[in-house]
Short mmCIF file of C-alpha atoms and ligand atoms in Angstrom, two decimals:
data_model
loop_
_atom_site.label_atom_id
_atom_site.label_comp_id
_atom_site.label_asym_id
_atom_site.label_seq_id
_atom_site.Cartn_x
_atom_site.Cartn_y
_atom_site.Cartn_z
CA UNK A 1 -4.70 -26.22 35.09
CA UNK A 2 -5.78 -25.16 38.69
CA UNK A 3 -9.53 -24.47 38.75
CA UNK A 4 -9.60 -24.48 42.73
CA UNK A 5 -10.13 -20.54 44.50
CA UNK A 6 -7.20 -20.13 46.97
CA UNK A 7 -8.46 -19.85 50.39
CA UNK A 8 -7.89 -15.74 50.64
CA UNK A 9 -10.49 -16.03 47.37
CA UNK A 10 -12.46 -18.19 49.08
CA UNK A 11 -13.35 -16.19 52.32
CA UNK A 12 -13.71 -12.92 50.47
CA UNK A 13 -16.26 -14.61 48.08
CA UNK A 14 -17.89 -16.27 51.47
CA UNK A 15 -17.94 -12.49 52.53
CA UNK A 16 -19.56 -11.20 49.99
CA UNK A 17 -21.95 -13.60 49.33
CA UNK A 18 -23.03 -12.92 52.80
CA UNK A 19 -23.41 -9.27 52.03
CA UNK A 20 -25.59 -9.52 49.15
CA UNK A 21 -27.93 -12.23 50.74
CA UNK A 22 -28.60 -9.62 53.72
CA UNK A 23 -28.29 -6.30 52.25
CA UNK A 24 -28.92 -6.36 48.86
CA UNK A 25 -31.16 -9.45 47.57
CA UNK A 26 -34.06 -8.42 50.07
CA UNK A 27 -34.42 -5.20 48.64
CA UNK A 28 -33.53 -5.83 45.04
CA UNK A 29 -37.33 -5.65 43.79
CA UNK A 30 -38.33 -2.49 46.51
CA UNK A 31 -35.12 -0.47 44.58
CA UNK A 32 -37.31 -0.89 41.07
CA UNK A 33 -39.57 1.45 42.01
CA UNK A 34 -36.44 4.06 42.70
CA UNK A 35 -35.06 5.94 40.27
CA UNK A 36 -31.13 6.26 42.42
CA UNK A 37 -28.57 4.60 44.02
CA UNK A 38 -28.87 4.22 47.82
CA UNK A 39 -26.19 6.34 48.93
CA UNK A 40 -25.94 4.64 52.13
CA UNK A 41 -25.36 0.71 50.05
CA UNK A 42 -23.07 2.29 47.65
CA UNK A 43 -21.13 3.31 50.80
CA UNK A 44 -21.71 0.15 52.38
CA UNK A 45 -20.13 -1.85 49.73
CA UNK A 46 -17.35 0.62 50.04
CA UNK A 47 -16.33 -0.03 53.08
CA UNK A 48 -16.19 -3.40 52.60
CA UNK A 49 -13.98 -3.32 49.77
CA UNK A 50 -16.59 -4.27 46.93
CA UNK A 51 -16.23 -1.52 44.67
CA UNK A 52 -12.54 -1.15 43.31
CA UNK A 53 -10.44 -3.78 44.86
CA UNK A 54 -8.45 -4.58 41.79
CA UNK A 55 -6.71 -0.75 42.22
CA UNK A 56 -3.66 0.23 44.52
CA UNK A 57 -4.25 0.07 48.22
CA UNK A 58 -2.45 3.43 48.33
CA UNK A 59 -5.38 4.60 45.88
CA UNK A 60 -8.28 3.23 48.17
CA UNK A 61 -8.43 -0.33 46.49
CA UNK A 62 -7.12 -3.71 48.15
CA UNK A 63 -4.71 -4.48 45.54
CA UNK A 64 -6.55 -7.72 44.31
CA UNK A 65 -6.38 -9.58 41.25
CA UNK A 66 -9.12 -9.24 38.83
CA UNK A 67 -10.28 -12.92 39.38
CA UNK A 68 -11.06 -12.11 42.96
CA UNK A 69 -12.60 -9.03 41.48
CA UNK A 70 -14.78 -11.05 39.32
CA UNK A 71 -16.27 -13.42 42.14
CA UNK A 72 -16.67 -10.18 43.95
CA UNK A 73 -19.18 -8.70 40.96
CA UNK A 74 -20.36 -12.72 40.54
CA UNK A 75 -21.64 -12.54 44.27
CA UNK A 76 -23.12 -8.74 44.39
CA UNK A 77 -25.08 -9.18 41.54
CA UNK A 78 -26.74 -12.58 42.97
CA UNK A 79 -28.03 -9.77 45.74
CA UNK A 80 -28.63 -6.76 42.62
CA UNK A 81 -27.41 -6.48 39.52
CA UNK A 82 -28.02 -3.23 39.77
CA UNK A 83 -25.80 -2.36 42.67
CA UNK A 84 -22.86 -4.08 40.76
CA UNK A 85 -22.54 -1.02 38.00
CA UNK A 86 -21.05 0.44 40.66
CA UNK A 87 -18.47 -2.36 40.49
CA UNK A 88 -17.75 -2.17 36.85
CA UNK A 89 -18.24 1.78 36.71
CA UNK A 90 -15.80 1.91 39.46
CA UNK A 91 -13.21 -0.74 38.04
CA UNK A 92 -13.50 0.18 34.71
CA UNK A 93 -13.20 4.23 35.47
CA UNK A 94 -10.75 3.48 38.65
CA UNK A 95 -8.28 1.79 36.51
CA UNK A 96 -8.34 4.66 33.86
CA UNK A 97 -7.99 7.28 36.57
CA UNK A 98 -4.71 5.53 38.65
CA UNK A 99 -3.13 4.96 35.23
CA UNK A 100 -3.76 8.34 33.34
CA UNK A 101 -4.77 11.16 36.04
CA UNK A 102 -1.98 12.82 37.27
CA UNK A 103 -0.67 11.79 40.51
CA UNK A 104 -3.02 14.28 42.74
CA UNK A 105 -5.43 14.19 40.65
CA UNK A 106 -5.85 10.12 40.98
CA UNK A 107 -5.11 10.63 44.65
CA UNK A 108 -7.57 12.84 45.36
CA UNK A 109 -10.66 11.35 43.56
CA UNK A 110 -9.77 7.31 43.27
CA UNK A 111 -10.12 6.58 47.40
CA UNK A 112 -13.76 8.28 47.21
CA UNK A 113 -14.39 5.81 44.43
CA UNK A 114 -13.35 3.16 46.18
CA UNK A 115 -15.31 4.08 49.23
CA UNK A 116 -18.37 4.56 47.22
CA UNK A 117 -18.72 8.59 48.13
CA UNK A 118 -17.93 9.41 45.00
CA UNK A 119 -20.35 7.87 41.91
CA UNK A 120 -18.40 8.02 38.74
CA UNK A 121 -19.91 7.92 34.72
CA UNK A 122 -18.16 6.49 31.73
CA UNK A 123 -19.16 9.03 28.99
CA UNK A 124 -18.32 8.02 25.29
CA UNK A 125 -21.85 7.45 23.75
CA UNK A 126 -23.10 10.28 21.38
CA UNK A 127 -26.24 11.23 19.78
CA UNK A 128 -24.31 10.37 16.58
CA UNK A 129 -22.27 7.70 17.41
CA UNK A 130 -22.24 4.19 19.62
CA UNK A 131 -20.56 1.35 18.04
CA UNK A 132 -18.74 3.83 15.78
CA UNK A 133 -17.55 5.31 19.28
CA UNK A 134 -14.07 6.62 17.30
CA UNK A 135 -15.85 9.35 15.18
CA UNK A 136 -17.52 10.89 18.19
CA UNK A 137 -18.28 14.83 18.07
CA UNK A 138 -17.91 16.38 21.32
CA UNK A 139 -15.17 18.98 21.20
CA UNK A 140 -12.59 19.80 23.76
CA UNK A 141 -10.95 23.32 22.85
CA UNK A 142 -8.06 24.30 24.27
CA UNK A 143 -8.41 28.07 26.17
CA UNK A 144 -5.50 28.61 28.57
CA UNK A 145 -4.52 26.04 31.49
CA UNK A 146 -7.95 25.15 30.23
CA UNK A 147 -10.45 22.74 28.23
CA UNK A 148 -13.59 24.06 27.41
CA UNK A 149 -16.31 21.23 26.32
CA UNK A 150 -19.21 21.37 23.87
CA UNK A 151 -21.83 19.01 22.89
CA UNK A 152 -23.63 15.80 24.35
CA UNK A 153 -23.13 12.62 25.47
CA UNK A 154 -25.98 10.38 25.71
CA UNK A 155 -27.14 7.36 27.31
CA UNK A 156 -24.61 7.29 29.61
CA UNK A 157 -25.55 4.95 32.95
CA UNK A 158 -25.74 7.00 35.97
CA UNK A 159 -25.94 10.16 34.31
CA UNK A 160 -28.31 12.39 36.38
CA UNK A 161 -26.72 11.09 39.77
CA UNK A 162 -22.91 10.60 39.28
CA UNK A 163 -20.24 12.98 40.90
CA UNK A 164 -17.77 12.81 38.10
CA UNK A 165 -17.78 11.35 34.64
CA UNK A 166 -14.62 10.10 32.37
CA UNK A 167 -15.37 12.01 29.18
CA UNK A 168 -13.93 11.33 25.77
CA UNK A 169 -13.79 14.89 24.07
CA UNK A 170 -12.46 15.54 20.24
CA UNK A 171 -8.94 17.40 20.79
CA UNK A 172 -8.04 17.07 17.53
CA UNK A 173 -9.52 16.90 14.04
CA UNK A 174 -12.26 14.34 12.92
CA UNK A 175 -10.28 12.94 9.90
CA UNK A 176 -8.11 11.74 12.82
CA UNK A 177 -10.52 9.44 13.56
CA UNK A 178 -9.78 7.79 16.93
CA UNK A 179 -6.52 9.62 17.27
CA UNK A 180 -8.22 12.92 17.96
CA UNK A 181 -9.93 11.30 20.82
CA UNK A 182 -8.66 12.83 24.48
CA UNK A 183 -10.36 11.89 27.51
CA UNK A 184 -11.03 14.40 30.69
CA UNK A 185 -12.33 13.38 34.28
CA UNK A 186 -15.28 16.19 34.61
CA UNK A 187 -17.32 16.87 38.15
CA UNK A 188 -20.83 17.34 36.73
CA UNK A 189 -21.57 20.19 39.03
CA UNK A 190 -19.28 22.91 37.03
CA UNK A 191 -21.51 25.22 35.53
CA UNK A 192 -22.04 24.35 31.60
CA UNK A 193 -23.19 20.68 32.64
CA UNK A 194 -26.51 19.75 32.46
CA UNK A 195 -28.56 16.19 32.19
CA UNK A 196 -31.53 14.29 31.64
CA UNK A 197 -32.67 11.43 32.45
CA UNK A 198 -34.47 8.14 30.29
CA UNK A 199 -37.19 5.99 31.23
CA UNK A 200 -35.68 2.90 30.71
CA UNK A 201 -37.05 -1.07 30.40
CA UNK A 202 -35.00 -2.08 33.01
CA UNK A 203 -32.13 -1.14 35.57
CA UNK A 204 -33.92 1.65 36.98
CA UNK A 205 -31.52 2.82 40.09
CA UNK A 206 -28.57 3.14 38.10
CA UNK A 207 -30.78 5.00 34.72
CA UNK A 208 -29.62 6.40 31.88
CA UNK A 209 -29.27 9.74 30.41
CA UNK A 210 -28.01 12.78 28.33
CA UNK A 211 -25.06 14.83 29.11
CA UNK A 212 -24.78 18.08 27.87
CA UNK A 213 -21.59 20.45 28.05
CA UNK A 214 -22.34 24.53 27.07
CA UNK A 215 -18.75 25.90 27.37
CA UNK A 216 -18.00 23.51 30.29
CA UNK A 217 -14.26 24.63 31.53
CA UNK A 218 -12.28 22.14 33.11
CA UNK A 219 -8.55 22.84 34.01
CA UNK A 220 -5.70 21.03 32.16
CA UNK A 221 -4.93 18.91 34.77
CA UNK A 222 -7.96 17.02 34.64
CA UNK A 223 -6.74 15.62 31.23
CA UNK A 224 -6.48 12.29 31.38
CA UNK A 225 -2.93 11.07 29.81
CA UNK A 226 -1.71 12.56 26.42
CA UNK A 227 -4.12 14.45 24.03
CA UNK A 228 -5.31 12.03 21.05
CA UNK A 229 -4.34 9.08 23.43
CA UNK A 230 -7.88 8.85 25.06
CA UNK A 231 -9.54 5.88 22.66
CA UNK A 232 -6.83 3.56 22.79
CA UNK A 233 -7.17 4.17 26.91
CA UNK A 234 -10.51 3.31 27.06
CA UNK A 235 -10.57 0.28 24.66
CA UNK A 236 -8.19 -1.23 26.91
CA UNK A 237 -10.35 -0.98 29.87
CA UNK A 238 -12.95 -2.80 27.85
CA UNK A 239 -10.91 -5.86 28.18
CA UNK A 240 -11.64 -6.01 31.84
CA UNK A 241 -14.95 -4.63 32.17
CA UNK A 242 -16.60 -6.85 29.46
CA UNK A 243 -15.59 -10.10 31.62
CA UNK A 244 -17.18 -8.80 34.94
CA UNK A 245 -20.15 -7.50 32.66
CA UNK A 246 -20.05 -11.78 31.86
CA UNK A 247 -20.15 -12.18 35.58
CA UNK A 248 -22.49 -9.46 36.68
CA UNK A 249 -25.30 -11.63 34.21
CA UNK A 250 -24.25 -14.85 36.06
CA UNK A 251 -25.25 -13.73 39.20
CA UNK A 252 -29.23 -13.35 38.64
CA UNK A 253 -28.94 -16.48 36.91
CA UNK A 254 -27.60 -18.70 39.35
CA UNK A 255 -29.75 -17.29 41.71
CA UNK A 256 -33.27 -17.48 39.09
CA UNK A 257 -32.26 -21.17 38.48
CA UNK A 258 -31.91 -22.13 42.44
CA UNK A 259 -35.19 -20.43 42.96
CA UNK A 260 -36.96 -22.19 39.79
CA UNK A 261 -35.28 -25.70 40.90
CA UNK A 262 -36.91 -25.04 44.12
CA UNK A 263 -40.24 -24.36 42.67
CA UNK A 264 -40.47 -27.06 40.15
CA UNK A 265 -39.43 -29.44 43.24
CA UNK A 266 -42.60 -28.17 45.29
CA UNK A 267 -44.95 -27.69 42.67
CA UNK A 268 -47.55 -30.82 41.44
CA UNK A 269 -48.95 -31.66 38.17
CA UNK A 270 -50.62 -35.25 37.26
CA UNK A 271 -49.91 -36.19 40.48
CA UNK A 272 -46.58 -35.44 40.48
CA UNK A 273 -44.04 -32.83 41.21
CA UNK A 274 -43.62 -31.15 37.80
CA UNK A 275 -39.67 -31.69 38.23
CA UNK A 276 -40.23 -35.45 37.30
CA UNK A 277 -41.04 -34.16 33.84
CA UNK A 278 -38.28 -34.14 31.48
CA UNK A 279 -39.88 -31.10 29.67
CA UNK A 280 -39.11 -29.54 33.03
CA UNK A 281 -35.98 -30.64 34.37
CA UNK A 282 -34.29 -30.67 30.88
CA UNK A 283 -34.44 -27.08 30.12
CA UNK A 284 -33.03 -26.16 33.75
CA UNK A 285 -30.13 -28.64 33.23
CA UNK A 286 -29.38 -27.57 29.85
CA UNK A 287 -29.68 -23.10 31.80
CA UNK A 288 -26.54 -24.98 34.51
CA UNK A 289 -24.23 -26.62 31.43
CA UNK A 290 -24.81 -22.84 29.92
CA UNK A 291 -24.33 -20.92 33.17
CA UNK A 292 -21.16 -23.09 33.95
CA UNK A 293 -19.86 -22.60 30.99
CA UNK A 294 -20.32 -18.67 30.94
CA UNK A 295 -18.69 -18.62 34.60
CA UNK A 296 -15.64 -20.30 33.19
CA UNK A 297 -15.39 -18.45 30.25
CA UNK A 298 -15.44 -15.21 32.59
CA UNK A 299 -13.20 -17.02 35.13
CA UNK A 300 -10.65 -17.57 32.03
CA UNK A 301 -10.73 -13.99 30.51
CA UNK A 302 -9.85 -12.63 34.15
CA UNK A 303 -6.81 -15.10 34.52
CA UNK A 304 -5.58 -14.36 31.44
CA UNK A 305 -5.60 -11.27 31.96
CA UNK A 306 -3.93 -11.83 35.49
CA UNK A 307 -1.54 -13.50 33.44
CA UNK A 308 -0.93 -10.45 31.13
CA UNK A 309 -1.75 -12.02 28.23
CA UNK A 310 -3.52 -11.42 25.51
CA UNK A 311 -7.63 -11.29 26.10
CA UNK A 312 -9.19 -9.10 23.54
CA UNK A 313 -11.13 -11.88 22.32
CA UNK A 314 -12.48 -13.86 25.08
CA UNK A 315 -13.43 -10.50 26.65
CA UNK A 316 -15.76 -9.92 23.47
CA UNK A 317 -16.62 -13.46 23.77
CA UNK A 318 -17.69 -12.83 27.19
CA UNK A 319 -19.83 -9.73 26.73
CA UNK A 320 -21.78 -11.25 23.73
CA UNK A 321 -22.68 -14.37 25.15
CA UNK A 322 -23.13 -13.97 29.47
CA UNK A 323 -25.98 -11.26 28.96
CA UNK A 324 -27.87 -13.25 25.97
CA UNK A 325 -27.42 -16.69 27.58
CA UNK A 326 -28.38 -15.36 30.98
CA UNK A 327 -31.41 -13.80 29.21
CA UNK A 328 -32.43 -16.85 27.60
CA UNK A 329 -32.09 -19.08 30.65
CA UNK A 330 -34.29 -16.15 33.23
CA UNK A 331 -36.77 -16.28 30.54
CA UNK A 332 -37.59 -19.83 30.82
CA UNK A 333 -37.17 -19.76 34.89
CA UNK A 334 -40.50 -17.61 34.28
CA UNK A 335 -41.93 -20.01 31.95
CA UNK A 336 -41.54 -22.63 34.31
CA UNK A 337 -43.20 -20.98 37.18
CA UNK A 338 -46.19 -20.87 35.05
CA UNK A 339 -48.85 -17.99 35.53
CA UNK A 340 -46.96 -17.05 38.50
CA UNK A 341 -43.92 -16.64 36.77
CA UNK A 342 -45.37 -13.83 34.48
CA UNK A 343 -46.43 -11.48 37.68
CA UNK A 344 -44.65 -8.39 39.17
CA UNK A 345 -43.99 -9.91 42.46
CA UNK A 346 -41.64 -12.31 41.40
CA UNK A 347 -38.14 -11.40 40.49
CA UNK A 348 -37.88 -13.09 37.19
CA UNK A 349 -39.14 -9.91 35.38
CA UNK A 350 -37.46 -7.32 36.75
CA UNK A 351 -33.90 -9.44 36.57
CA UNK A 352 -34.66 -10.34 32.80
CA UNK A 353 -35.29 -6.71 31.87
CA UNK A 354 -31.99 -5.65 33.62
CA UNK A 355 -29.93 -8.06 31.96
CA UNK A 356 -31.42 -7.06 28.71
CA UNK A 357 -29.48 -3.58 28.62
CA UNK A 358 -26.36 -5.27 28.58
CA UNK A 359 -27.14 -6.96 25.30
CA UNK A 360 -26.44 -3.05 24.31
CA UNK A 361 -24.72 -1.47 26.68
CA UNK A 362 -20.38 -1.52 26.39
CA UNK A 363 -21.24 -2.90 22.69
CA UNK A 364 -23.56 -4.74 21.25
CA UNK A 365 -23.53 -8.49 19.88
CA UNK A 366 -22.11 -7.73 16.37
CA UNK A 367 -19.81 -5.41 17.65
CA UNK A 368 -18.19 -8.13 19.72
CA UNK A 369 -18.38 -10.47 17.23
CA UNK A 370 -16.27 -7.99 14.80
CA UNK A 371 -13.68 -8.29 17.88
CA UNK A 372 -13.65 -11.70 17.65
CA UNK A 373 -13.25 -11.87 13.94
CA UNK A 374 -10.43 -9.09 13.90
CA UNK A 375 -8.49 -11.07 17.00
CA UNK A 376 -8.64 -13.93 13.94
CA UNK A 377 -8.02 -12.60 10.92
CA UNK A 378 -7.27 -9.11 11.44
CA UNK A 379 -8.26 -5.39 9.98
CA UNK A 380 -10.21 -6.98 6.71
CA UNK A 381 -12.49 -8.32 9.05
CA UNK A 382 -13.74 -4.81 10.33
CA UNK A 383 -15.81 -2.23 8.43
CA UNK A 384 -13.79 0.80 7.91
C1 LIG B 401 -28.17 -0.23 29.52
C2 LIG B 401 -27.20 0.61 28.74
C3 LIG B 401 -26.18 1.25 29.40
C4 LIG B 401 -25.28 2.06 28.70
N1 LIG B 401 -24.32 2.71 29.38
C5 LIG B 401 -23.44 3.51 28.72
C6 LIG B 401 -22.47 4.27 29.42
O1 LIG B 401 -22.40 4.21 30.66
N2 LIG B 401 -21.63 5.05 28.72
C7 LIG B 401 -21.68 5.15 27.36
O2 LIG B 401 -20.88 5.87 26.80
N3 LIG B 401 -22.61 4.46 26.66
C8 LIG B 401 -23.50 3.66 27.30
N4 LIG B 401 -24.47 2.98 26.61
C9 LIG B 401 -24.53 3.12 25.17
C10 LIG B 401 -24.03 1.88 24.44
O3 LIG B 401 -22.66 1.69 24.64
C11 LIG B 401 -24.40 2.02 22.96
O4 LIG B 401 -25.83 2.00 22.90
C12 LIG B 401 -23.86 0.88 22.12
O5 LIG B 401 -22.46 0.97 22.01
C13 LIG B 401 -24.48 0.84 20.72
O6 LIG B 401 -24.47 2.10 20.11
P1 LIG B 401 -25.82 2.68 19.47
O7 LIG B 401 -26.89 2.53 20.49
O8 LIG B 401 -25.53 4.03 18.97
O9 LIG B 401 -26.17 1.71 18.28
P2 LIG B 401 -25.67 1.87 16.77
O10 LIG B 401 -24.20 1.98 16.72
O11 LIG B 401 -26.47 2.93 16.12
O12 LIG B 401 -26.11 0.46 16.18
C14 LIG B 401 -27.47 0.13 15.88
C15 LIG B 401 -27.50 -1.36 15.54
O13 LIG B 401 -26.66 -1.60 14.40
C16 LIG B 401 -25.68 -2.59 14.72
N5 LIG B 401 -24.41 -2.24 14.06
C17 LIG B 401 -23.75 -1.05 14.07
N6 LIG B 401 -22.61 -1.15 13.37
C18 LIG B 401 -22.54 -2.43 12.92
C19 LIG B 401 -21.60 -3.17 12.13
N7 LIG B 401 -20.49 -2.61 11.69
N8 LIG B 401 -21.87 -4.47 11.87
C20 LIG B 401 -23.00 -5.06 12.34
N9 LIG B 401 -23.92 -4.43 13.08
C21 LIG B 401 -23.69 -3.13 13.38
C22 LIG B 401 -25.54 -2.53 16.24
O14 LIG B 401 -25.04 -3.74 16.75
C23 LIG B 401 -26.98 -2.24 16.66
O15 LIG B 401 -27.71 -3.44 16.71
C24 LIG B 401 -25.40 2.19 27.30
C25 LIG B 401 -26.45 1.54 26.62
C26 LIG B 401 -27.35 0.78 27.34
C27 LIG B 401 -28.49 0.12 26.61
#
């Protein structure tokens, strides 16, 4: 076992890092107050490669591993959290595209990814159903060299700004469950589509909202691999989002414990600095066992994956446990600030209410923990 980065891991992680210290962390609290992406960041991160770089070079990406892509989301979200949805949207949704659009199709839409031009949705929620994602309603009807969509998607990140949107569409019947389940990549400026947008607790530039399709015609070719093949496409992506979901939570925690280590350091009580305390220092060196064990956990997933094997489980394990542990540990770097801790000018508050929507968002706790018991013991330990 080899837990040392190689040395081509190493200076793209130095590069980023440096990125998201200069760019991004200085404005990460000014961007609350906005309700979109800065155009001009997403395409800064482009250009350096942040966005994709786990896809084809001939598709826009670098052709990394998804390790490398995980340090890359690690160090982005130290700067914003925010800014690295555009990271998973774009990995997740990338991935989907080069290995189920046809050929032009991929060609013509991945590189703008990739280059951050193009801002891309994941649409699967429903009004109806989340976690029960395989009995979703909206119906794809055949007309032609044509699909025509109806119905709505909801809460669906980036839904009033995004460009495009991979949308999972019933093709076939819904007694076939998850195997009537087709997935299309949709521009959201085609007449039919319109959206809303939620006032959210948290993540505020990326936002969420409703999507909703009034005979919505998209040509043929924008289906994405076979018809009733479109679930089992998407839950495979999971695998690999759900770790650099993990890692996108470590970075505002490794960044809300140096702060609060800093602070305690500095700050006196009984004529000491409050650090001496054990009531003080205990807590933060239990939040660095938990954060080192989440980055490893993350840091696994990936290499297995890297590895091709099997990672279903440590994926789930992943995206249960990073955003709740990084929630738990942000909320006591405010406690331990004090009364200064609880105000709007720190960034404690704004980073705990963004990790919060990824206690929800790409599945919630129980739903991960289902995964985990059906990676076990199989089917009889999933409702059905
Ligand atoms: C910040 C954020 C971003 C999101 N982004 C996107 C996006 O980009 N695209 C998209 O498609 N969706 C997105 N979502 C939606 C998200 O994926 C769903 O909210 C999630 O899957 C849960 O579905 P639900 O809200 O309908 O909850 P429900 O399925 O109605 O569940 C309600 C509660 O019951 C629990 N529950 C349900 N079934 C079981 C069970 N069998 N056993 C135990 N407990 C169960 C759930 O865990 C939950 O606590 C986002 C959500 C958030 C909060």
């Amino acid at each position: 076992m080899d837990f040392a980065l190689t040395p081509d891991q190493e200076r793209i992680q130095l590069a980023a890092r440096s990125f998201a210290e200069k760019s991004l962390r200085p404005g990460y609290q000014d961007r609350d107050r906005s309700s979109e992406i800065p155009r001009y960041l997403a395409e800064e991160m482009g250009a350096l490669g942040l966005i994709a770089p786990g896809l084809p070079e001939e598709l826009g990406g670098l052709g990394l591993d998804a390790l490398t892509m995980g340090l890359l989301v690690e160090e982005v979200s130290r700067g914003d959290f925010n800014m690295a949805y555009l990271q998973i949207l774009g990995a997740l949704n990338g991935q989907i595209l080069a290995r189920h659009a046809r050929p032009d199709v991929a060609a013509e839409f991945v590189p703008k990814i990739c280059r951050g031009e193009t801002l891309i949705a994941l649409a699967l929620t429903e009004p109806g159903t989340g976690s029960d994602a395989a009995h979703l309603a909206l119906k794809a009807r055949r007309e032609g060299n044509d699909y025509v969509l109806n119905g709505e998607k909801t809460s669906i990140s980036l839904a009033h700004q995004a460009d495009l949107a991979v949308t999972f569409a019933r093709t076939g019947s819904e007694g076939e469950g998850a195997h009537g389940i087709t997935a299309f990549l949709v521009p959201l400026d085609i007449p039919g589509v319109h959206r809303t947008r939620f006032e959210d607790v948290g993540s505020n530039i990326v936002g969420r909202g409703s999507l909703f399709f009034e005979d919505a015609r998209i040509p043929d070719v924008f289906r994405l691999g076979e018809e009733g093949r479109g679930f089992t496409q998407v839950m495979q992506g999971f695998d690999f989002s759900r770790a650099l979901i993990g890692l996108q939570c470590v970075g505002p925690t490794a960044v809300s414990l140096e702060e609060t280590w800093s602070y305690v350091t500095g700050r006196k009580a009984f004529g000491s600095p409050v650090v001496n305390f054990e009531g003080v220092s205990f807590p933060l060196a239990e939040g660095e066992t938990l954060l080192e064990a989440m980055r490893l956990l993350c840091y696994k997933t990936l290499w297995l994956k890297d590895r091709d094997e099997p990672h279903t489980a440590e994926a789930a394990m992943c995206k249960w446990w990073a955003p709740k542990t990084a929630f738990d540990i942000i909320h006591n770097c405010i406690l331990l600030h004090g009364h200064g801790g609880y105000g709007k000018e720190t960034p404690f508050q704004q980073r705990l209410r963004d990790v919060m929507g990824l206690q929800i968002g790409d599945g919630t706790e129980q739903i991960m923990k289902l995964i985990i018991a059906r990676e076990r013991v199989g089917r009889v330990a999933v409702p059905y």
